[in-house]
Amino acid sequence: MPEDVDDAAEAGPPLEAPVELTLDILRHSAAHLMAAAVCELFPGTQYDVGPSIEDGFFYNFLLPEDRHLTDGDLVAIEARMGQLVKRHVPYQREVLPRDEARRLFDGMGQEFKVAIIDRLAPDVSSVSVYRTGDFVDLCRGPHVPDSGVLRAVKLLRVAGVYWRGDERNPQLQRVYGTAWFSPADLDAYLERIAEAERRDHRRLGRELELFHLDDTAPGMPYWLPNGVIVLNELLSFSRREHRARGYKEIIAPLINDKRLWETSGHWDHYRENMFIVPVDEQTSYGVKPMNCPNAHVVYNLRRHSYRELPLRYLQLDTLHRFERSGTLHGLLRVRKFQQDDAHVFVTEEQIEAEYDRILEITDHFYRIFGLDYSFRLGTRPDDFIGDIETWDRAEGALLRILERRAGAGGFTVDPGEGAFYGPKVDILMKDAIGRSWQTGTIQLDFQLPRRFGCEYIDASGQARTPVVIHRAIYGSFERFLGVLIEHFAGQLPLWLAAVQVEVVPVQDDVEAVMDCARSVVERLEAAELRAAVSDSPGNRMQARIRDAELRKVPYVVVVGKRDVERGDDVVTLRDTRRGGTEQRSVPDLIALLADEVASRRPS
RNA sequence: GCCGACGUAGCUCAGUGGUAGAGCAGCGGUUUCGUAAACCGCUGGCCGGGAGUUCGAAUCUCCCCGUCGGCUCCA
């Protein structure tokens, strides 16, 4: 949890003198310098914690008299920091007895620091403080010798943060900055950010006409013709692969009487994330945020034998979740989405083997795109249903499976991050600027089958309760596609590309050339390739090629008078992803592209 | 939901109290050209919505909606 990390940076037994200058030390020192500047400019500021983080640092502040920092203030703070850098202000370390340090910060009215000291382990008897000019901070260090080395620092943004990461607490303001050894490193970092912006799926989604997010439907994407092709390719791939692995697809209602949600527990544990539809005075329907309750309804339509298990229901229905307005983010955080979701009913003995099958699907699905992913185990949350003993059993099973499949260091554990009905293994991926997003999830559930009264008859004729595995491999197609677009910078693998080949005529007023172009397209289409004649009458060939490149069409075929006159059925193929052109006969071209589509190669 | 920023033509943006602009896209015309932009012309805006201040508001104030960066929450 962030606040624990923060505390560790601030306090604890003093660390011994530093060795060599690292970026971590530099950034931590930059955080101190920023706090010093803020305290000079806004006397009475309380400062909380200020660690180094990936690519930079932050510091949390509470300004006096309800003042709030704005972007304009950052300019002034940065200028003040610049003056302190020029003065080579030393970072002076002092070790104080714990109670003396407490008195020091208490006397300055620094309540956050006092609270940190009070949270220290009982056996910590002394702490260190660092002085930078008039600024003094509780801190384990180590630090730079003086502020003169902080030559490449830039403040980036201000954000509101809840004290100790809890939204019931008052909100502080956090200033983020970045710091590097040299101005050249800083420039390289800023260039990296700019490159990430060029890959942003929201920008590419608009440019490539994949999807649209309208003001009247926040978080609920419109899929445009190009996007529908990509989405449908992923859907049919998912259907085919799951069918081959024994999954049966079902389709269920989008809204159900709230009684269903009361049975599942969603009414009590998930309602704030649901769209509720009032139907009449007595009745409310809930728009489904998850597929699981309906899978249980289908399971209960008849008696089941142990021989039928595992019973695997694939559910690709549309889901709606009422996410808080400030959390929406392009396709990566939406309110309307579809998952490659499934619910697998198993006996307790079948859990491990079924997890193995699911993890194999996972590897298959991600390897196709050459994507790196990682696992995270989420354990029992505060707001859970069922009994602790069952939870422990479920968590123990997942832990064993993960250790066997991923190795002891191959996953992380996030305490309290499980679903309300069971622990889960999440699959994590990163977007263009390195933010982590959960895509797939494999959840183990002993609770819902009980709540729905699900049963199967075992070999001895006894009725038993099955266990359910909730699993989505890509997670939501929306989020997965968002990550995919950023991963490929818009240049999707051929099998997903909306237009796979565009045929460009050199002369669009020569009927024989246009006939040839149309005929090539027809032959490509007959081979189930998505092809089109470039459509911009009067434009020169170069402009048409550029247009196709900008729309990230993977292949461009050029035909002109010379090809028609030669009459040998050979055209020029341009590969827009790898660059370069080559001559190919049309049958050869079709075979080449059909093979690339079938292989699903990333490029 | 909270903190900060932002919202001007389909897109990218300029305009900060005095008659709404540019490039690209689109449309019309000329050009038919061999691997990333031919040329000329034209159209296009309740300046996110509402209220207020002012002789006068894209510009200042307030409220609402949405977007962006964080926080919290999460696929």
XYZ file of C-alpha atoms (C1' of nucleotides) in Angstrom:
678
model
C 0.000 0.000 0.000
C 1.337 3.411 -0.945
C 1.219 4.927 2.510
C 3.393 2.159 3.907
C 5.936 2.773 1.199
C 5.732 6.469 1.938
C 6.277 5.982 5.623
C 9.288 3.820 4.940
C 10.856 6.617 2.968
C 10.151 9.103 5.715
C 10.865 7.313 8.899
C 12.211 4.294 10.609
C 15.614 3.552 12.053
C 18.152 5.918 10.491
C 19.995 4.533 7.497
C 23.751 4.816 7.347
C 25.593 7.246 5.136
C 24.961 6.894 1.400
C 27.223 5.370 -1.120
C 26.956 6.643 -4.655
C 24.355 8.979 -6.098
C 21.385 7.105 -7.546
C 18.314 8.450 -9.318
C 16.304 7.402 -6.268
C 18.407 9.549 -3.971
C 18.388 12.424 -6.439
C 14.596 12.333 -6.739
C 14.020 11.998 -3.029
C 16.247 15.026 -2.507
C 14.328 16.883 -5.214
C 11.136 16.177 -3.251
C 12.706 17.777 -0.166
C 13.816 20.783 -2.157
C 10.316 21.213 -3.558
C 8.839 21.007 -0.061
C 11.352 23.608 1.084
C 10.255 25.920 -1.738
C 6.558 25.364 -1.031
C 7.055 26.108 2.680
C 8.901 29.319 1.870
C 6.216 30.480 -0.553
C 3.283 29.355 1.574
C 4.200 29.659 5.256
C 2.118 27.439 7.465
C 2.056 24.584 4.949
C 1.926 21.131 6.476
C 3.906 18.516 4.626
C 3.092 14.829 4.671
C 5.300 12.419 2.721
C 7.472 12.814 -0.360
C 9.169 9.743 -1.793
C 10.878 9.063 -5.091
C 8.741 7.096 -7.519
C 9.218 5.621 -10.969
C 10.527 8.437 -13.202
C 10.225 11.095 -10.527
C 8.963 12.090 -7.139
C 6.066 13.726 -5.323
C 5.293 15.475 -2.090
C 1.919 15.821 -0.360
C 0.939 19.167 1.124
C -1.854 20.759 3.092
C -1.779 24.500 2.529
C -2.952 26.906 5.224
C -6.357 28.603 5.157
C -7.924 26.290 2.570
C -5.536 27.471 -0.094
C -5.034 25.237 -3.117
C -2.060 25.003 -5.390
C -2.693 25.681 -9.074
C -0.580 25.120 -12.164
C 0.519 28.729 -11.918
C 1.901 28.062 -8.439
C 4.052 25.271 -9.873
C 5.904 27.825 -12.000
C 6.679 29.910 -8.917
C 7.723 26.832 -6.932
C 9.995 25.663 -9.713
C 11.587 29.118 -9.931
C 12.182 29.135 -6.176
C 13.739 25.665 -6.411
C 16.029 26.950 -9.151
C 17.340 29.633 -6.787
C 17.958 27.051 -4.073
C 19.851 24.879 -6.559
C 22.147 27.784 -7.443
C 22.897 28.369 -3.767
C 24.112 24.773 -3.230
C 22.142 24.413 0.000
C 23.582 21.503 1.998
C 21.440 18.564 3.150
C 22.378 18.196 6.815
C 21.597 15.008 8.649
C 20.881 14.824 12.358
C 19.935 11.824 14.485
C 17.504 12.613 17.293
C 15.917 10.599 20.061
C 12.385 9.705 19.063
C 10.654 11.904 21.631
C 12.857 14.860 20.806
C 11.984 14.570 17.126
C 8.332 14.365 18.075
C 8.634 17.577 20.094
C 10.454 19.263 17.207
C 7.689 18.564 14.667
C 4.926 19.103 17.192
C 6.407 22.526 17.944
C 6.350 23.373 14.234
C 2.724 22.284 13.934
C 3.653 19.479 11.538
C 0.913 17.069 12.533
C 1.536 14.619 9.698
C 5.129 14.136 10.828
C 4.035 13.655 14.434
C 1.563 11.025 13.244
C 4.317 9.230 11.322
C 6.514 9.164 14.419
C 3.599 7.818 16.456
C 3.127 5.025 13.927
C 6.768 3.884 14.230
C 7.454 0.464 15.697
C 7.945 0.591 19.493
C 11.567 -0.512 19.255
C 12.583 2.521 17.149
C 14.259 4.785 19.669
C 15.879 7.343 17.396
C 15.139 8.846 14.018
C 16.980 11.045 11.593
C 15.972 14.421 10.242
C 17.396 16.293 7.276
C 17.736 20.044 7.121
C 17.781 21.915 3.838
C 18.148 25.553 4.772
C 15.190 26.356 7.010
C 13.283 23.280 5.911
C 13.508 20.264 8.172
C 12.091 16.867 7.346
C 11.769 13.576 9.150
C 13.658 11.259 6.843
C 15.782 8.142 6.763
C 17.760 9.497 3.860
C 20.104 9.121 2.191
C 20.365 12.409 0.338
C 22.561 14.373 -2.004
C 25.271 16.426 -0.262
C 23.806 19.710 -1.489
C 21.097 21.014 -3.791
C 23.595 21.933 -6.517
C 23.257 18.564 -8.258
C 19.515 19.009 -8.829
C 19.965 20.605 -12.245
C 17.377 18.639 -14.202
C 14.143 18.901 -12.255
C 10.702 19.676 -13.609
C 7.393 19.917 -11.789
C 4.675 18.197 -13.756
C 1.246 18.424 -12.178
C -0.803 18.831 -9.050
C -3.363 16.292 -7.892
C -5.699 15.850 -4.954
C -4.909 12.838 -2.793
C -6.577 11.447 0.295
C -4.404 11.392 3.385
C -3.006 7.886 3.782
C -4.899 6.792 0.677
C -8.277 6.622 2.392
C -11.131 8.626 0.928
C -12.695 9.068 4.372
C -9.665 11.160 5.262
C -9.169 14.823 4.358
C -7.707 15.548 0.969
C -4.193 16.876 0.538
C -2.552 18.138 -2.617
C 0.234 16.214 -4.260
C 2.757 17.831 -6.566
C 4.407 15.447 -9.012
C 7.795 16.162 -10.522
C 10.550 14.414 -12.371
C 14.304 14.630 -11.836
C 17.275 13.337 -13.811
C 21.064 13.431 -13.674
C 21.295 15.836 -16.610
C 19.107 18.142 -18.692
C 19.688 15.768 -21.626
C 18.182 12.878 -19.634
C 15.233 15.088 -18.743
C 14.664 15.935 -22.409
C 14.838 12.259 -23.328
C 12.195 11.528 -20.705
C 9.916 14.268 -22.010
C 10.373 12.903 -25.527
C 9.388 9.451 -24.256
C 6.164 10.925 -22.878
C 5.495 12.613 -26.217
C 5.978 9.302 -28.044
C 3.524 7.646 -25.667
C 0.983 10.345 -26.520
C 1.333 9.475 -30.178
C 0.408 5.895 -29.271
C -2.551 6.893 -27.134
C -5.457 4.638 -28.111
C -7.895 7.525 -27.791
C -6.034 9.517 -30.437
C -5.567 6.462 -32.676
C -9.171 5.411 -32.170
C -10.316 8.728 -33.579
C -7.742 8.877 -36.371
C -8.399 5.321 -37.514
C -12.175 5.693 -37.000
C -12.382 2.721 -34.669
C -14.658 4.088 -31.946
C -16.267 7.235 -30.597
C -17.081 8.376 -27.086
C -19.962 10.834 -27.043
C -20.727 13.413 -24.386
C -24.215 11.948 -24.082
C -22.917 8.480 -23.175
C -19.767 8.850 -21.074
C -17.776 5.642 -20.936
C -20.013 3.837 -23.437
C -18.144 3.511 -26.709
C -19.755 3.714 -30.126
C -18.043 1.153 -32.333
C -17.520 2.545 -35.827
C -17.359 0.299 -38.913
C -13.582 -0.185 -38.680
C -13.737 -0.896 -34.970
C -16.583 -3.364 -35.390
C -14.405 -5.428 -37.722
C -11.597 -5.577 -35.159
C -13.963 -6.294 -32.291
C -15.780 -9.023 -34.237
C -12.496 -10.682 -35.212
C -11.553 -10.876 -31.541
C -15.019 -12.144 -30.623
C -15.063 -14.865 -33.238
C -11.526 -15.897 -32.375
C -12.590 -16.175 -28.752
C -15.738 -18.169 -29.639
C -13.822 -20.586 -31.837
C -11.038 -21.228 -29.338
C -13.413 -21.685 -26.433
C -15.712 -24.000 -28.373
C -12.673 -26.152 -29.142
C -11.985 -26.382 -25.404
C -15.422 -27.560 -24.335
C -17.099 -24.227 -23.557
C -20.826 -23.790 -24.350
C -21.988 -20.266 -25.101
C -25.134 -18.900 -23.489
C -26.818 -15.520 -23.919
C -28.764 -14.041 -21.011
C -30.912 -10.967 -20.283
C -29.235 -7.576 -19.918
C -31.511 -6.597 -17.031
C -32.996 -8.713 -14.261
C -35.397 -8.106 -11.408
C -33.433 -6.972 -8.373
C -34.431 -10.241 -6.682
C -31.729 -11.942 -8.736
C -29.149 -9.441 -7.490
C -30.320 -9.917 -3.916
C -29.732 -13.649 -4.249
C -26.259 -13.170 -5.720
C -25.268 -10.564 -3.146
C -24.685 -7.834 -5.723
C -27.573 -5.789 -4.333
C -25.758 -5.509 -1.014
C -22.168 -5.500 -2.208
C -22.119 -4.002 -5.693
C -25.217 -1.806 -6.072
C -23.308 1.484 -6.177
C -21.669 0.219 -9.368
C -24.953 -0.794 -11.030
C -27.397 1.046 -13.259
C -30.827 0.553 -11.714
C -33.965 0.672 -13.869
C -37.242 1.424 -12.061
C -40.004 -0.546 -13.771
C -43.054 0.246 -11.620
C -43.862 1.177 -8.035
C -42.895 -2.223 -6.689
C -40.230 -3.397 -9.100
C -36.662 -2.384 -9.889
C -34.459 -4.089 -12.435
C -30.678 -4.044 -12.273
C -28.632 -3.765 -15.480
C -26.092 -6.541 -15.239
C -22.551 -5.571 -14.228
C -21.434 -9.213 -14.306
C -22.539 -12.416 -15.987
C -22.223 -14.760 -13.026
C -25.766 -14.713 -11.579
C -27.285 -15.650 -14.933
C -24.838 -18.526 -15.332
C -26.168 -19.875 -12.032
C -29.753 -19.501 -13.242
C -28.923 -21.570 -16.317
C -27.084 -24.166 -14.251
C -30.129 -24.627 -12.052
C -32.503 -25.360 -14.949
C -31.997 -29.069 -14.350
C -30.247 -31.593 -12.159
C -26.591 -32.245 -12.859
C -24.441 -35.331 -12.524
C -20.803 -35.209 -11.430
C -20.137 -36.708 -14.850
C -21.047 -33.373 -16.507
C -18.470 -31.380 -14.608
C -16.579 -29.280 -15.421
C -19.493 -27.495 -17.053
C -18.248 -24.426 -18.903
C -20.594 -21.558 -19.860
C -19.128 -18.922 -22.188
C -20.834 -15.507 -21.817
C -19.964 -12.647 -24.149
C -22.929 -10.401 -23.228
C -22.717 -6.651 -22.829
C -22.215 -5.432 -19.261
C -22.761 -2.020 -17.698
C -21.063 -0.726 -14.597
C -21.731 2.671 -13.126
C -18.120 3.766 -12.690
C -17.474 7.066 -10.963
C -17.142 9.930 -13.416
C -13.543 10.768 -12.597
C -12.330 7.256 -13.314
C -13.363 6.906 -16.966
C -10.489 6.624 -19.406
C -11.015 6.000 -23.124
C -11.500 2.298 -23.734
C -9.398 1.382 -20.709
C -12.058 2.294 -18.173
C -15.602 2.281 -19.524
C -19.167 1.848 -18.335
C -20.335 -0.448 -21.128
C -18.278 -3.429 -22.218
C -18.156 -7.055 -23.240
C -15.905 -9.693 -21.727
C -14.707 -13.057 -22.931
C -16.319 -14.258 -19.766
C -17.061 -17.798 -18.659
C -18.296 -19.576 -15.565
C -17.027 -23.068 -14.978
C -18.849 -25.334 -12.524
C -16.418 -27.871 -11.048
C -16.067 -30.231 -8.114
C -13.578 -29.169 -5.484
C -11.203 -31.895 -6.683
C -11.239 -30.452 -10.204
C -10.156 -26.931 -9.251
C -6.437 -27.280 -9.882
C -6.744 -29.148 -13.164
C -9.277 -26.610 -14.438
C -7.024 -23.704 -13.450
C -4.265 -25.372 -15.430
C -6.510 -25.513 -18.490
C -7.460 -21.871 -18.066
C -3.859 -20.762 -17.643
C -3.020 -22.600 -20.854
C -5.740 -20.676 -22.676
C -4.317 -17.506 -21.182
C -0.854 -18.221 -22.463
C -2.212 -19.128 -25.892
C -4.316 -15.946 -26.113
C -1.544 -13.565 -25.035
C 1.305 -15.223 -26.910
C -0.517 -14.594 -30.185
C 0.097 -10.877 -29.733
C 3.535 -11.216 -28.207
C 2.236 -9.554 -25.058
C 3.920 -9.669 -21.674
C 1.602 -10.088 -18.748
C 1.919 -10.685 -15.040
C -0.240 -12.265 -12.351
C -1.604 -10.757 -9.177
C -3.400 -12.666 -6.435
C -6.196 -10.704 -4.764
C -7.215 -12.031 -1.361
C -10.240 -11.620 0.926
C -11.589 -8.046 1.007
C -13.156 -6.437 4.067
C -16.570 -6.632 2.456
C -16.764 -10.388 1.859
C -19.491 -13.024 1.944
C -19.130 -16.561 3.316
C -16.894 -17.891 6.057
C -13.203 -17.305 6.608
C -12.309 -20.995 6.632
C -13.642 -21.451 3.085
C -11.830 -18.325 1.972
C -8.550 -19.610 3.388
C -9.026 -22.859 1.529
C -9.711 -21.029 -1.743
C -6.747 -18.677 -1.277
C -4.477 -21.593 -0.409
C -5.486 -23.381 -3.609
C -4.751 -20.312 -5.755
C -1.427 -19.737 -4.051
C -0.349 -23.329 -4.730
C -1.412 -23.099 -8.376
C 0.429 -19.809 -8.876
C 3.588 -21.046 -7.235
C 3.563 -24.090 -9.441
C 2.753 -22.247 -12.690
C 4.526 -18.927 -12.230
C 7.140 -19.653 -9.570
C 7.396 -18.024 -6.161
C 8.525 -14.662 -7.598
C 6.343 -14.813 -10.701
C 3.330 -13.052 -9.221
C 2.380 -10.443 -6.657
C -0.130 -10.658 -3.825
C -2.549 -7.807 -3.241
C -4.164 -8.297 0.164
C -7.857 -7.453 0.345
C -8.224 -7.069 -3.427
C -10.353 -10.159 -4.101
C -13.955 -10.047 -5.339
C -16.598 -10.038 -2.599
C -17.434 -13.689 -3.392
C -13.935 -15.114 -3.788
C -10.182 -14.634 -4.257
C -8.877 -13.987 -7.768
C -5.855 -14.236 -9.987
C -5.660 -11.132 -12.166
C -3.710 -10.685 -15.360
C -2.030 -7.286 -15.633
C -0.790 -5.381 -18.670
C 0.704 -1.956 -19.268
C -0.433 0.916 -21.488
C 1.719 3.256 -23.562
C 2.859 5.325 -20.596
C 3.496 2.377 -18.324
C 0.279 2.400 -16.314
C -0.789 -1.082 -15.284
C -4.276 -2.314 -16.226
C -6.032 -5.486 -15.216
C -7.188 -7.401 -18.265
C -7.936 -11.047 -17.517
C -9.105 -12.447 -14.225
C -9.600 -15.977 -12.885
C -11.702 -16.035 -9.736
C -12.496 -18.894 -7.422
C -15.946 -18.854 -5.872
C -17.420 -21.110 -3.178
C -20.171 -18.606 -2.332
C -22.490 -17.981 -5.286
C -23.223 -21.674 -5.953
C -24.348 -21.924 -2.311
C -26.457 -18.792 -2.494
C -28.146 -20.041 -5.651
C -28.572 -23.554 -4.219
C -26.616 -25.169 -7.049
C -26.098 -28.914 -6.770
C -24.687 -31.901 -8.540
C -25.137 -35.569 -7.675
C -21.868 -37.280 -6.852
C -20.883 -40.889 -7.559
C -22.472 -42.098 -4.343
C -25.788 -40.412 -5.122
C -25.222 -37.508 -2.708
C -26.172 -33.937 -3.605
C -23.141 -31.659 -3.397
C -22.464 -27.990 -4.049
C -20.179 -27.246 -7.001
C -17.463 -24.610 -6.993
C -17.504 -21.898 -9.688
C -14.522 -20.458 -11.493
C -15.271 -17.027 -12.955
C -12.768 -16.316 -15.680
C -12.137 -13.792 -18.446
C -8.933 -14.117 -20.448
C -8.814 -10.830 -22.338
C -11.104 -9.355 -19.704
C -13.124 -6.683 -21.409
C -12.629 -6.553 -25.157
C -12.753 -2.775 -24.879
C -9.856 -2.546 -22.460
C -7.898 -5.277 -24.190
C -8.255 -3.541 -27.540
C -7.177 -0.276 -25.961
C -4.009 -1.901 -24.683
C -3.527 -3.653 -28.026
C -3.824 -0.408 -30.001
C -1.178 1.197 -27.804
C 1.052 -1.873 -27.922
C 1.029 -1.894 -31.727
C 0.859 1.908 -32.062
C -2.255 1.386 -34.186
C -0.593 -1.068 -36.582
C -2.718 -4.075 -35.761
C -1.799 -7.601 -36.845
C -3.107 -8.394 -40.320
C -5.904 -10.668 -39.082
C -7.377 -7.763 -37.085
C -6.816 -4.904 -39.540
C -10.078 -3.360 -40.723
C -8.720 -2.946 -44.249
C -5.965 -5.433 -44.996
C -5.058 -4.377 -48.532
C -5.755 -1.203 -50.427
C -5.309 -1.145 -54.194
C -4.027 2.154 -55.583
C -4.408 2.924 -59.287
C -1.639 5.018 -60.812
C -4.049 6.559 -63.308
C -7.665 6.683 -62.197
C -8.992 7.918 -65.547
C -7.757 4.936 -67.520
C -10.566 2.435 -67.613
C -8.244 -0.538 -68.101
C -6.271 0.409 -64.970
C -9.426 0.830 -62.891
C -10.763 -2.489 -64.177
C -7.519 -4.141 -63.185
C -7.655 -2.550 -59.686
C -11.244 -3.668 -59.184
C -10.445 -7.152 -60.383
C -7.526 -7.481 -57.961
C -9.831 -6.408 -55.118
C -12.452 -8.949 -56.155
C -9.904 -11.731 -56.182
C -8.586 -10.704 -52.756
C -12.120 -10.578 -51.394
C -12.862 -14.001 -52.868
C -9.975 -15.240 -50.706
C -11.707 -13.633 -47.681
C -9.248 -10.789 -47.436
C -10.559 -7.327 -46.627
C -9.577 -5.246 -49.654
C -10.673 -1.998 -51.277
C -9.741 0.258 -54.165
C -8.274 3.483 -52.849
C -11.063 6.031 -52.969
C -9.972 9.611 -53.659
C -10.744 10.564 -57.246
C -8.252 12.854 -58.919
C -5.580 12.358 -56.280
C -2.127 11.312 -57.315
C -0.828 7.871 -56.494
C 1.584 9.299 -53.912
C -1.230 10.994 -52.039
C -3.261 7.775 -52.038
C -0.331 5.802 -50.660
C 0.239 8.372 -47.964
C -3.425 8.273 -47.061
C -3.364 4.476 -46.733
C -0.195 4.639 -44.627
C -1.743 7.170 -42.276
C -4.760 4.907 -41.876
C -2.285 2.110 -41.065
C -3.462 -0.166 -43.844
C -0.919 -3.019 -43.685
C -0.523 -3.598 -47.432
C -0.873 -1.369 -50.469
C -0.976 -2.750 -54.004
C -0.156 -0.385 -56.862
C -1.399 -1.061 -60.380
C -0.882 1.140 -63.425
C -0.749 1.230 -67.174
C 2.567 -0.572 -67.284
C 1.200 -3.556 -65.381
C -1.925 -3.713 -67.523
C 0.120 -3.491 -70.742
C 2.537 -6.154 -69.537
C -0.456 -8.376 -68.812
C 1.459 -10.856 -66.634
C -0.766 -10.491 -63.545
C 2.153 -9.112 -61.528
C 1.631 -6.087 -59.254
C 3.712 -4.101 -56.799
C 3.099 -4.846 -53.111
C 4.017 -2.273 -50.545
C 4.407 -3.360 -46.924
C 3.534 -0.322 -44.836
C 4.676 -1.791 -41.516
C 8.083 -3.111 -42.484
C 8.584 -0.705 -45.385
C 9.740 -1.555 -48.883
C 8.067 -2.848 -52.010
C 8.243 -6.021 -54.056
C 6.776 -7.496 -57.232
C 4.292 -10.322 -56.789
C 1.870 -12.174 -58.971
C -1.696 -11.817 -57.715
C -2.090 -15.525 -56.786
C 1.218 -15.345 -54.948
C 0.092 -12.202 -53.141
C -3.156 -13.838 -52.073
C -1.314 -16.882 -50.733
C 1.140 -14.676 -48.833
C -1.555 -12.610 -47.129
C -3.868 -15.559 -46.458
C -0.973 -17.276 -44.739
C -0.237 -14.232 -42.591
C -3.897 -13.963 -41.587
C -4.106 -17.663 -40.726
C -0.916 -17.504 -38.660
C -2.186 -14.451 -36.724
C 1.404 -13.182 -36.639
C 1.729 -9.809 -34.895
C 3.276 -8.236 -37.992
C -17.095 11.509 -6.208
C -12.443 14.610 -4.795
C -7.893 18.109 -6.378
C -5.826 20.636 -10.660
C -6.192 21.825 -15.895
C -9.077 22.195 -20.218
C -13.608 22.709 -23.759
C -13.281 27.824 -30.403
C -15.007 24.478 -37.751
C -14.971 17.031 -38.686
C -9.371 17.117 -36.701
C -5.002 20.073 -34.697
C -4.834 24.786 -32.775
C -4.493 30.727 -32.757
C -7.565 34.547 -30.863
C -7.766 37.076 -23.147
C -13.487 42.977 -23.165
C -14.803 46.020 -29.288
C -17.328 42.899 -36.612
C -14.763 34.752 -35.114
C -9.168 33.026 -37.766
C -5.257 29.324 -39.872
C -3.624 24.474 -41.545
C -5.535 19.732 -42.642
C -10.184 17.310 -43.887
C -14.800 18.197 -47.002
C -17.005 20.210 -51.677
C -16.226 22.268 -56.973
C -12.780 22.812 -60.936
C -8.012 21.948 -63.470
C -4.280 17.973 -63.555
C -3.632 11.591 -64.864
C 1.037 11.696 -62.600
C 4.902 4.821 -60.901
C 5.641 4.382 -54.382
C 4.313 9.155 -47.853
C 0.930 15.422 -49.586
C -0.355 18.372 -57.584
C -2.692 23.337 -58.237
C -6.817 27.021 -57.930
C -11.381 28.257 -55.652
C -15.455 27.550 -52.132
C -18.205 25.884 -48.011
C -18.008 25.249 -42.984
C -18.795 28.046 -35.947
C -25.804 29.365 -30.672
C -16.756 29.875 -29.331
C -19.746 22.807 -24.409
C -24.819 24.478 -21.918
C -27.277 28.049 -18.601
C -27.332 32.399 -15.600
C -24.849 36.972 -14.257
C -21.393 41.538 -14.689
C -20.864 45.194 -18.750
C -22.818 50.105 -23.542
C -20.547 45.550 -25.415
C -18.498 38.659 -23.407
C -15.239 33.288 -27.136
C -12.617 36.513 -23.466
C -14.625 38.332 -16.573
C -17.901 35.724 -12.380
C -21.133 31.625 -10.781
C -23.694 26.889 -11.704
C -24.128 22.508 -14.770
C -22.195 18.877 -18.558
C -17.984 16.633 -20.680
C -12.667 15.720 -21.414
C -7.491 15.305 -19.628
C -3.746 14.275 -15.406
C -3.825 12.349 -10.564
C -6.542 10.269 -5.892
C -10.221 6.795 -4.454
C -12.593 2.666 -6.932
C -11.991 -1.165 -10.714
C -12.324 -5.453 -16.279
